[in-house]
GROMACS .gro file of C-alpha atoms in nm:
model
  406
    1MET     CA    1  -0.032   0.017  -0.003
    2GLU     CA    2   0.297   0.234   0.045
    3LYS     CA    3   0.442   0.124  -0.271
    4MET     CA    4   0.145   0.223  -0.456
    5ARG     CA    5   0.092   0.571  -0.263
    6LEU     CA    6   0.498   0.620  -0.362
    7LEU     CA    7   0.434   0.543  -0.726
    8ALA     CA    8   0.123   0.752  -0.779
    9SER     CA    9   0.344   1.053  -0.605
   10HIS     CA   10   0.612   0.955  -0.850
   11TYR     CA   11   0.376   1.041  -1.149
   12GLY     CA   12   0.220   1.334  -0.978
   13LEU     CA   13  -0.079   1.132  -0.916
   14VAL     CA   14  -0.270   1.033  -0.579
   15CYS     CA   15  -0.341   0.680  -0.517
   16LEU     CA   16  -0.683   0.662  -0.317
   17GLN     CA   17  -0.695   0.377  -0.094
   18HIS     CA   18  -1.060   0.527   0.034
   19GLU     CA   19  -1.302   0.204  -0.037
   20LYS     CA   20  -1.549   0.442  -0.162
   21PRO     CA   21  -1.427   0.775  -0.271
   22PHE     CA   22  -1.682   0.852  -0.528
   23GLU     CA   23  -2.089   0.792  -0.511
   24PHE     CA   24  -2.229   0.578  -0.772
   25ILE     CA   25  -1.869   0.438  -0.869
   26ASN     CA   26  -1.746   0.093  -0.721
   27GLY     CA   27  -1.550   0.110  -0.432
   28SER     CA   28  -1.219  -0.072  -0.352
   29GLY     CA   29  -1.145  -0.396  -0.120
   30LYS     CA   30  -0.897  -0.679  -0.085
   31HIS     CA   31  -0.961  -1.042  -0.106
   32ASN     CA   32  -0.734  -1.190   0.179
   33ASN     CA   33  -0.649  -1.546   0.024
   34TRP     CA   34  -0.636  -1.761   0.331
   35SER     CA   35  -0.539  -2.129   0.387
   36ILE     CA   36  -0.348  -2.342   0.627
   37ALA     CA   37  -0.048  -2.599   0.562
   38VAL     CA   38   0.158  -2.816   0.753
   39GLY     CA   39   0.499  -2.985   0.625
   40GLY     CA   40   0.446  -2.817   0.279
   41LYS     CA   41   0.127  -2.910   0.225
   42ASN     CA   42  -0.172  -2.801   0.234
   43LEU     CA   43  -0.487  -2.889   0.430
   44LEU     CA   44  -0.720  -2.743   0.210
   45ASP     CA   45  -0.633  -2.933  -0.108
   46PRO     CA   46  -0.932  -3.146  -0.159
   47GLY     CA   47  -0.763  -3.371  -0.384
   48GLU     CA   48  -0.849  -3.594  -0.671
   49ASN     CA   49  -1.150  -3.743  -0.410
   50PRO     CA   50  -1.242  -3.475  -0.151
   51MET     CA   51  -1.518  -3.713  -0.047
   52GLU     CA   52  -1.275  -3.993   0.076
   53ASN     CA   53  -0.994  -3.713   0.200
   54LEU     CA   54  -1.084  -3.747   0.549
   55ARG     CA   55  -0.798  -3.489   0.666
   56PHE     CA   56  -0.927  -3.210   0.426
   57LEU     CA   57  -1.310  -3.283   0.543
   58VAL     CA   58  -1.202  -3.237   0.895
   59PHE     CA   59  -1.022  -2.912   0.824
   60LEU     CA   60  -1.284  -2.809   0.608
   61THR     CA   61  -1.568  -2.897   0.873
   62CYS     CA   62  -1.385  -2.654   1.143
   63VAL     CA   63  -1.356  -2.390   0.878
   64ILE     CA   64  -1.746  -2.421   0.872
   65GLU     CA   65  -1.782  -2.404   1.217
   66ALA     CA   66  -1.546  -2.152   1.280
   67VAL     CA   67  -1.698  -1.885   1.064
   68ASP     CA   68  -2.071  -1.983   1.200
   69GLU     CA   69  -1.974  -1.949   1.567
   70TYR     CA   70  -1.746  -1.634   1.520
   71GLN     CA   71  -1.930  -1.468   1.220
   72GLU     CA   72  -1.965  -1.126   1.437
   73LEU     CA   73  -1.598  -1.140   1.495
   74LEU     CA   74  -1.510  -1.196   1.156
   75ARG     CA   75  -1.771  -0.899   1.087
   76MET     CA   76  -1.580  -0.671   1.302
   77SER     CA   77  -1.234  -0.739   1.160
   78ALA     CA   78  -1.356  -0.573   0.845
   79ALA     CA   79  -1.483  -0.274   0.995
   80SER     CA   80  -1.415   0.078   0.944
   81ALA     CA   81  -1.577   0.388   0.827
   82GLY     CA   82  -1.464   0.382   0.472
   83ASN     CA   83  -1.580   0.001   0.408
   84ASP     CA   84  -1.930   0.074   0.553
   85HIS     CA   85  -1.975   0.295   0.239
   86ARG     CA   86  -1.877  -0.016   0.029
   87LEU     CA   87  -2.024  -0.343   0.199
   88GLY     CA   88  -2.382  -0.394   0.064
   89ALA     CA   89  -2.369  -0.199  -0.189
   90ASN     CA   90  -2.436  -0.427  -0.439
   91GLU     CA   91  -2.060  -0.417  -0.586
   92ALA     CA   92  -1.923  -0.577  -0.298
   93PRO     CA   93  -1.971  -0.883  -0.043
   94PRO     CA   94  -2.282  -0.789   0.203
   95ALA     CA   95  -2.261  -0.705   0.588
   96ILE     CA   96  -2.364  -1.047   0.606
   97VAL     CA   97  -2.092  -1.337   0.692
   98SER     CA   98  -2.201  -1.636   0.472
   99MET     CA   99  -1.966  -1.912   0.304
  100PHE     CA  100  -1.988  -2.031  -0.049
  101LEU     CA  101  -1.882  -2.362  -0.103
  102GLY     CA  102  -1.887  -2.427  -0.462
  103ASP     CA  103  -2.109  -2.761  -0.618
  104GLU     CA  104  -1.863  -3.035  -0.528
  105LEU     CA  105  -1.812  -2.935  -0.192
  106GLY     CA  106  -2.191  -2.822  -0.155
  107ALA     CA  107  -2.284  -3.184  -0.260
  108ILE     CA  108  -2.033  -3.352  -0.010
  109VAL     CA  109  -2.200  -3.150   0.259
  110ASP     CA  110  -2.560  -3.273   0.174
  111ALA     CA  111  -2.420  -3.643   0.151
  112LEU     CA  112  -2.278  -3.615   0.508
  113VAL     CA  113  -2.555  -3.432   0.679
  114ASP     CA  114  -2.831  -3.626   0.490
  115ASP     CA  115  -2.597  -3.995   0.502
  116HIS     CA  116  -2.706  -4.057   0.134
  117ASP     CA  117  -2.460  -4.168  -0.171
  118TYR     CA  118  -2.216  -3.876  -0.294
  119THR     CA  119  -2.237  -3.755  -0.668
  120SER     CA  120  -1.927  -3.598  -0.777
  121ALA     CA  121  -2.018  -3.235  -0.933
  122GLU     CA  122  -2.040  -3.277  -1.320
  123ARG     CA  123  -1.700  -3.100  -1.475
  124VAL     CA  124  -1.824  -2.927  -1.819
  125SER     CA  125  -1.654  -2.756  -2.061
  126MET     CA  126  -1.700  -2.365  -2.074
  127ASP     CA  127  -1.861  -2.245  -2.419
  128LEU     CA  128  -1.621  -1.983  -2.525
  129GLY     CA  129  -1.832  -1.914  -2.814
  130VAL     CA  130  -1.483  -1.966  -3.101
  131ASP     CA  131  -1.409  -2.268  -3.236
  132VAL     CA  132  -1.055  -2.194  -3.285
  133LEU     CA  133  -0.960  -2.170  -2.903
  134PRO     CA  134  -0.891  -2.501  -2.684
  135ASN     CA  135  -1.173  -2.641  -2.448
  136PHE     CA  136  -1.144  -2.485  -2.077
  137ILE     CA  137  -1.299  -2.730  -1.794
  138LYS     CA  138  -1.538  -2.491  -1.624
  139ASP     CA  139  -1.410  -2.426  -1.236
  140ASN     CA  140  -1.671  -2.565  -1.023
  141THR     CA  141  -1.576  -2.395  -0.703
  142ASP     CA  142  -1.674  -2.019  -0.657
  143ARG     CA  143  -1.682  -1.781  -0.933
  144ASN     CA  144  -1.995  -1.577  -0.747
  145ARG     CA  145  -1.835  -1.241  -0.618
  146THR     CA  146  -2.108  -1.158  -0.387
  147SER     CA  147  -1.994  -1.403  -0.125
  148PRO     CA  148  -1.794  -1.301   0.197
  149PHE     CA  149  -1.624  -1.581   0.236
  150ALA     CA  150  -1.537  -1.810  -0.041
  151PHE     CA  151  -1.367  -2.167  -0.107
  152THR     CA  152  -1.166  -2.134  -0.458
  153GLY     CA  153  -0.992  -2.440  -0.522
  154ASN     CA  154  -0.746  -2.514  -0.236
  155LYS     CA  155  -0.799  -2.190   0.003
  156PHE     CA  156  -1.071  -1.963   0.108
  157GLU     CA  157  -1.101  -1.612  -0.011
  158PHE     CA  158  -1.213  -1.333   0.274
  159ARG     CA  159  -1.331  -1.097   0.067
  160MET     CA  160  -1.499  -0.834   0.329
  161LEU     CA  161  -1.180  -0.622   0.363
  162GLY     CA  162  -1.171  -0.284   0.267
  163SER     CA  163  -0.892  -0.120   0.054
  164SER     CA  164  -0.743   0.098   0.340
  165GLN     CA  165  -0.691  -0.207   0.578
  166SER     CA  166  -0.429  -0.414   0.667
  167VAL     CA  167  -0.482  -0.813   0.638
  168SER     CA  168  -0.339  -0.869   0.984
  169GLY     CA  169  -0.637  -0.810   1.175
  170PRO     CA  170  -0.859  -1.035   1.000
  171ASN     CA  171  -0.592  -1.279   0.992
  172THR     CA  172  -0.539  -1.265   1.327
  173ALA     CA  173  -0.930  -1.351   1.405
  174LEU     CA  174  -0.910  -1.661   1.121
  175ASN     CA  175  -0.641  -1.804   1.270
  176THR     CA  176  -0.765  -1.806   1.621
  177ILE     CA  177  -1.126  -1.940   1.562
  178MET     CA  178  -0.971  -2.218   1.350
  179ALA     CA  179  -0.743  -2.318   1.648
  180GLU     CA  180  -1.027  -2.268   1.874
  181GLU     CA  181  -1.221  -2.554   1.647
  182LEU     CA  182  -0.908  -2.757   1.603
  183SER     CA  183  -0.875  -2.777   1.970
  184GLN     CA  184  -1.204  -2.842   2.030
  185PHE     CA  185  -1.193  -3.153   1.766
  186ALA     CA  186  -0.903  -3.268   1.928
  187ASP     CA  187  -1.050  -3.279   2.264
  188GLU     CA  188  -1.362  -3.462   2.159
  189LEU     CA  189  -1.192  -3.735   1.946
  190GLU     CA  190  -0.927  -3.821   2.234
  191GLY     CA  191  -0.927  -4.165   2.375
  192ALA     CA  192  -1.210  -4.284   2.116
  193GLU     CA  193  -1.222  -4.641   2.078
  194ASP     CA  194  -1.287  -4.650   1.711
  195PHE     CA  195  -1.106  -4.320   1.612
  196THR     CA  196  -1.272  -4.303   1.221
  197THR     CA  197  -1.607  -4.356   1.351
  198ALA     CA  198  -1.599  -4.113   1.605
  199LEU     CA  199  -1.466  -3.856   1.339
  200HIS     CA  200  -1.705  -3.922   1.098
  201ALA     CA  201  -1.986  -3.885   1.356
  202LEU     CA  202  -1.853  -3.561   1.462
  203VAL     CA  203  -1.792  -3.423   1.133
  204LYS     CA  204  -2.163  -3.483   1.059
  205LYS     CA  205  -2.318  -3.313   1.381
  206ALA     CA  206  -2.072  -3.008   1.310
  207LEU     CA  207  -2.207  -2.979   0.952
  208THR     CA  208  -2.560  -3.021   1.053
  209ASP     CA  209  -2.516  -2.767   1.348
  210HIS     CA  210  -2.357  -2.487   1.149
  211GLN     CA  211  -2.516  -2.555   0.777
  212ARG     CA  212  -2.693  -2.223   0.819
  213ILE     CA  213  -2.369  -2.032   0.740
  214ILE     CA  214  -2.356  -2.191   0.390
  215PHE     CA  215  -2.543  -2.014   0.097
  216ASN     CA  216  -2.463  -2.057  -0.265
  217GLY     CA  217  -2.694  -1.765  -0.396
  218ASN     CA  218  -2.663  -1.397  -0.474
  219GLY     CA  219  -2.576  -1.199  -0.181
  220TYR     CA  220  -2.651  -0.863  -0.358
  221GLU     CA  221  -3.052  -0.964  -0.347
  222ASP     CA  222  -3.275  -0.834  -0.092
  223ALA     CA  223  -3.453  -1.167  -0.049
  224TRP     CA  224  -3.122  -1.280   0.110
  225VAL     CA  225  -3.131  -1.068   0.404
  226GLN     CA  226  -3.462  -1.185   0.459
  227GLU     CA  227  -3.318  -1.548   0.441
  228ALA     CA  228  -3.012  -1.490   0.636
  229GLU     CA  229  -3.280  -1.357   0.926
  230LYS     CA  230  -3.464  -1.640   0.891
  231ARG     CA  231  -3.163  -1.846   0.939
  232GLY     CA  232  -3.064  -1.634   1.262
  233LEU     CA  233  -2.711  -1.481   1.068
  234SER     CA  234  -2.597  -1.183   1.211
  235ASN     CA  235  -2.635  -0.842   0.983
  236LEU     CA  236  -2.406  -0.590   1.141
  237THR     CA  237  -2.444  -0.312   0.881
  238CYS     CA  238  -2.212  -0.034   0.991
  239THR     CA  239  -1.877  -0.016   1.204
  240ALA     CA  240  -2.058   0.127   1.507
  241ASP     CA  241  -2.268  -0.167   1.568
  242ALA     CA  242  -2.008  -0.432   1.426
  243LEU     CA  243  -1.769  -0.301   1.694
  244LYS     CA  244  -2.011  -0.384   1.973
  245ALA     CA  245  -1.900  -0.754   1.925
  246TYR     CA  246  -1.518  -0.703   2.018
  247LEU     CA  247  -1.562  -0.741   2.378
  248GLN     CA  248  -1.838  -1.009   2.352
  249PRO     CA  249  -1.741  -1.252   2.668
  250LYS     CA  250  -1.708  -1.526   2.409
  251HIS     CA  251  -1.435  -1.334   2.211
  252VAL     CA  252  -1.249  -1.239   2.524
  253GLU     CA  253  -1.254  -1.640   2.621
  254LEU     CA  254  -1.141  -1.691   2.297
  255PHE     CA  255  -0.820  -1.471   2.247
  256SER     CA  256  -0.735  -1.506   2.639
  257LYS     CA  257  -0.754  -1.911   2.626
  258HIS     CA  258  -0.520  -1.898   2.313
  259ARG     CA  259  -0.304  -1.625   2.457
  260VAL     CA  260  -0.344  -1.406   2.157
  261PHE     CA  261  -0.496  -1.099   2.310
  262THR     CA  262  -0.565  -1.037   2.707
  263GLU     CA  263  -0.880  -0.845   2.820
  264GLU     CA  264  -0.690  -0.562   2.874
  265GLU     CA  265  -0.538  -0.560   2.518
  266LEU     CA  266  -0.880  -0.623   2.372
  267THR     CA  267  -1.029  -0.315   2.571
  268ALA     CA  268  -0.744  -0.103   2.445
  269ARG     CA  269  -0.761  -0.199   2.076
  270ASN     CA  270  -1.148  -0.176   2.068
  271GLU     CA  271  -1.113   0.197   2.220
  272ILE     CA  272  -0.883   0.299   1.971
  273HIS     CA  273  -1.105   0.155   1.685
  274LEU     CA  274  -1.413   0.331   1.796
  275GLU     CA  275  -1.205   0.632   1.882
  276ASN     CA  276  -1.101   0.617   1.528
  277TYR     CA  277  -1.402   0.553   1.380
  278CYS     CA  278  -1.583   0.905   1.542
  279GLU     CA  279  -1.284   1.098   1.460
  280VAL     CA  280  -1.299   0.998   1.087
  281ILE     CA  281  -1.655   1.068   1.064
  282GLY     CA  282  -1.590   1.401   1.246
  283ILE     CA  283  -1.314   1.493   1.023
  284GLU     CA  284  -1.528   1.427   0.730
  285ALA     CA  285  -1.816   1.658   0.836
  286ARG     CA  286  -1.602   1.930   0.935
  287THR     CA  287  -1.454   1.900   0.619
  288MET     CA  288  -1.803   1.909   0.460
  289ILE     CA  289  -1.884   2.223   0.613
  290ASP     CA  290  -1.563   2.373   0.500
  291MET     CA  291  -1.606   2.291   0.135
  292VAL     CA  292  -2.001   2.421   0.144
  293LYS     CA  293  -1.933   2.752   0.364
  294ARG     CA  294  -1.601   2.822   0.126
  295ASP     CA  295  -1.664   2.720  -0.184
  296ILE     CA  296  -1.984   2.575  -0.274
  297PHE     CA  297  -2.209   2.848  -0.115
  298PRO     CA  298  -2.004   3.143  -0.302
  299ALA     CA  299  -1.990   2.966  -0.607
  300VAL     CA  300  -2.367   2.900  -0.623
  301SER     CA  301  -2.441   3.245  -0.504
  302ARG     CA  302  -2.186   3.385  -0.809
  303PHE     CA  303  -2.363   3.186  -1.045
  304SER     CA  304  -2.733   3.284  -0.911
  305GLY     CA  305  -2.619   3.651  -0.895
  306ALA     CA  306  -2.477   3.604  -1.307
  307THR     CA  307  -2.790   3.462  -1.390
  308ALA     CA  308  -3.055   3.752  -1.186
  309SER     CA  309  -2.843   3.994  -1.393
  310SER     CA  310  -2.851   3.816  -1.718
  311VAL     CA  311  -3.258   3.821  -1.710
  312ALA     CA  312  -3.237   4.187  -1.581
  313ALA     CA  313  -3.050   4.266  -1.867
  314LYS     CA  314  -3.257   4.080  -2.101
  315LYS     CA  315  -3.590   4.254  -1.966
  316SER     CA  316  -3.391   4.610  -1.970
  317VAL     CA  317  -3.424   4.538  -2.380
  318LEU     CA  318  -3.736   4.363  -2.422
  319ALA     CA  319  -3.963   4.407  -2.067
  320ASP     CA  320  -4.192   4.144  -2.201
  321LEU     CA  321  -3.907   3.881  -2.341
  322ASP     CA  322  -3.980   3.539  -2.185
  323CYS     CA  323  -3.705   3.444  -1.921
  324SER     CA  324  -3.952   3.202  -1.758
  325ASP     CA  325  -3.652   2.902  -1.775
  326GLU     CA  326  -3.401   3.150  -1.613
  327GLU     CA  327  -3.634   3.270  -1.358
  328ASN     CA  328  -3.762   2.911  -1.257
  329LEU     CA  329  -3.365   2.818  -1.220
  330LEU     CA  330  -3.324   3.099  -0.987
  331LYS     CA  331  -3.600   2.968  -0.781
  332ASP     CA  332  -3.457   2.668  -0.767
  333LEU     CA  333  -3.131   2.763  -0.672
  334SER     CA  334  -3.222   3.005  -0.404
  335ARG     CA  335  -3.463   2.716  -0.258
  336LEU     CA  336  -3.180   2.436  -0.251
  337THR     CA  337  -2.911   2.691  -0.096
  338ALA     CA  338  -3.140   2.802   0.190
  339ARG     CA  339  -3.177   2.398   0.249
  340MET     CA  340  -2.825   2.360   0.213
  341MET     CA  341  -2.696   2.576   0.455
  342LYS     CA  342  -2.993   2.481   0.673
  343GLU     CA  343  -2.832   2.133   0.678
  344VAL     CA  344  -2.467   2.280   0.733
  345ARG     CA  345  -2.592   2.461   1.042
  346ALA     CA  346  -2.764   2.126   1.145
  347LEU     CA  347  -2.457   1.981   1.120
  348GLU     CA  348  -2.245   2.224   1.294
  349ASP     CA  349  -2.523   2.177   1.604
  350ALA     CA  350  -2.492   1.830   1.579
  351LEU     CA  351  -2.105   1.821   1.603
  352ALA     CA  352  -2.080   2.036   1.888
  353ALA     CA  353  -2.356   1.861   2.087
  354PRO     CA  354  -2.292   1.608   2.343
  355LYS     CA  355  -2.186   1.252   2.174
  356GLY     CA  356  -2.291   1.040   2.464
  357LYS     CA  357  -2.139   0.881   2.816
  358ASP     CA  358  -1.921   0.641   2.630
  359ALA     CA  359  -1.753   0.545   2.317
  360TYR     CA  360  -1.993   0.298   2.203
  361GLU     CA  361  -2.301   0.579   2.257
  362ALA     CA  362  -2.029   0.822   2.083
  363ALA     CA  363  -1.978   0.597   1.769
  364HIS     CA  364  -2.389   0.524   1.730
  365TYR     CA  365  -2.403   0.916   1.754
  366TYR     CA  366  -2.184   0.982   1.464
  367ARG     CA  367  -2.328   0.685   1.256
  368TYR     CA  368  -2.685   0.777   1.292
  369THR     CA  369  -2.705   1.162   1.359
  370VAL     CA  370  -2.372   1.307   1.215
  371PHE     CA  371  -2.379   1.047   0.949
  372ASP     CA  372  -2.720   1.108   0.852
  373ILE     CA  373  -2.710   1.484   0.801
  374MET     CA  374  -2.413   1.441   0.581
  375GLY     CA  375  -2.599   1.232   0.351
  376LYS     CA  376  -2.913   1.473   0.316
  377LEU     CA  377  -2.641   1.754   0.266
  378ARG     CA  378  -2.457   1.545   0.006
  379ALA     CA  379  -2.776   1.493  -0.194
  380ILE     CA  380  -2.870   1.873  -0.187
  381VAL     CA  381  -2.503   1.978  -0.321
  382ASP     CA  382  -2.536   1.699  -0.558
  383GLU     CA  383  -2.872   1.831  -0.716
  384LEU     CA  384  -2.669   2.181  -0.726
  385GLU     CA  385  -2.428   2.086  -0.867
  386THR     CA  386  -2.644   1.963  -1.163
  387MET     CA  387  -2.802   2.339  -1.169
  388THR     CA  388  -2.468   2.500  -1.193
  389ALA     CA  389  -2.262   2.603  -1.506
  390ALA     CA  390  -2.000   2.369  -1.522
  391GLU     CA  391  -1.695   2.638  -1.526
  392ALA     CA  392  -1.906   2.786  -1.227
  393TRP     CA  393  -1.864   2.469  -1.005
  394PRO     CA  394  -1.552   2.492  -0.773
  395TYR     CA  395  -1.474   2.113  -0.776
  396PRO     CA  396  -1.401   1.865  -1.048
  397SER     CA  397  -1.723   1.676  -1.161
  398TYR     CA  398  -1.728   1.340  -1.255
  399THR     CA  399  -1.678   1.380  -1.619
  400ASP     CA  400  -1.342   1.583  -1.554
  401LEU     CA  401  -1.207   1.309  -1.321
  402LEU     CA  402  -1.315   1.014  -1.525
  403PHE     CA  403  -1.298   1.124  -1.883
  404SER     CA  404  -1.075   1.427  -1.916
  405VAL     CA  405  -0.725   1.414  -2.072
  406LYS     CA  406  -0.472   1.667  -2.001
   0.00000   0.00000   0.00000
């Protein structure tokens, strides 16, 4: 990430690592490719016959159980003010944690849970529509980019991360929850008279209990939100809500048990995340106020004045000249400018008001009071931009940013 910023500056550019710098333009995130290995062997490699690969099935089951039991922890590990703009915006995974296994692994799980014969997913050639190209076998793992946690051949991709985030936090969470599930499996199987029979029974029970986390459909559809709620899955749509999961007793116990973080260290990290979230929203709000008062309001006022002068000049020549379009534009500009400044004052008042008795209340206040006012103000400014002459507008338009070559 540092290299990208340095390289951009070398060419007189700026590398934007904000997850969603512009409305209506796709945001930016990371795919965190995660697997585990021992002795140079990938433990999440299904091999040629995954149904017969008992070691793979054990580790796959542990991942499924871990993601289900600690879904709120994983969601929290990808939470940030910038990523709130991206998750669930129909261009990135939703804020609901679920797993996509692909056709073959999905069929294996179904066979193990329901005790029926497993039929391997058919491997079919892709129709490329061109005869001169060679045939490619279609991958029966995940190519559905709406899934936040997907199996892709011999690894999982955790796709919730934002572009400005480090992968260290999510990987710490993933490694710790996996260690916990493997520990539970080992304790359960310790001293089993018939190890293979006990292992099969344990795998079946775990898959049955945690099958709700597996979802192979379209995560962008509203129907999935309703379905996830029926399954009892969490839907923490913003950082202010997600960070409440940080100090849940089971998470404190998890990290303490495996000597990753003490309760004091978790508390400190949680406070830092909450403070950072509030600071980011506060800085953005103050910047927005400054932009409106110093640049946008004067620019719109000048343009309105120029329009009014144009109407007056035309009518001084021909009193009955039809200037209804200019007059209507003036009315709209005046109406929207008044609304804009009303929201600016509301935003200033919100920033000056008490934010709550603790960090959680402050984060909630910034999200559901300050941030909501910012959204209203942004909508008004966007409408004003469409009415103001391009040369009068003080900031680059989307056309300037995306298509202008200088």
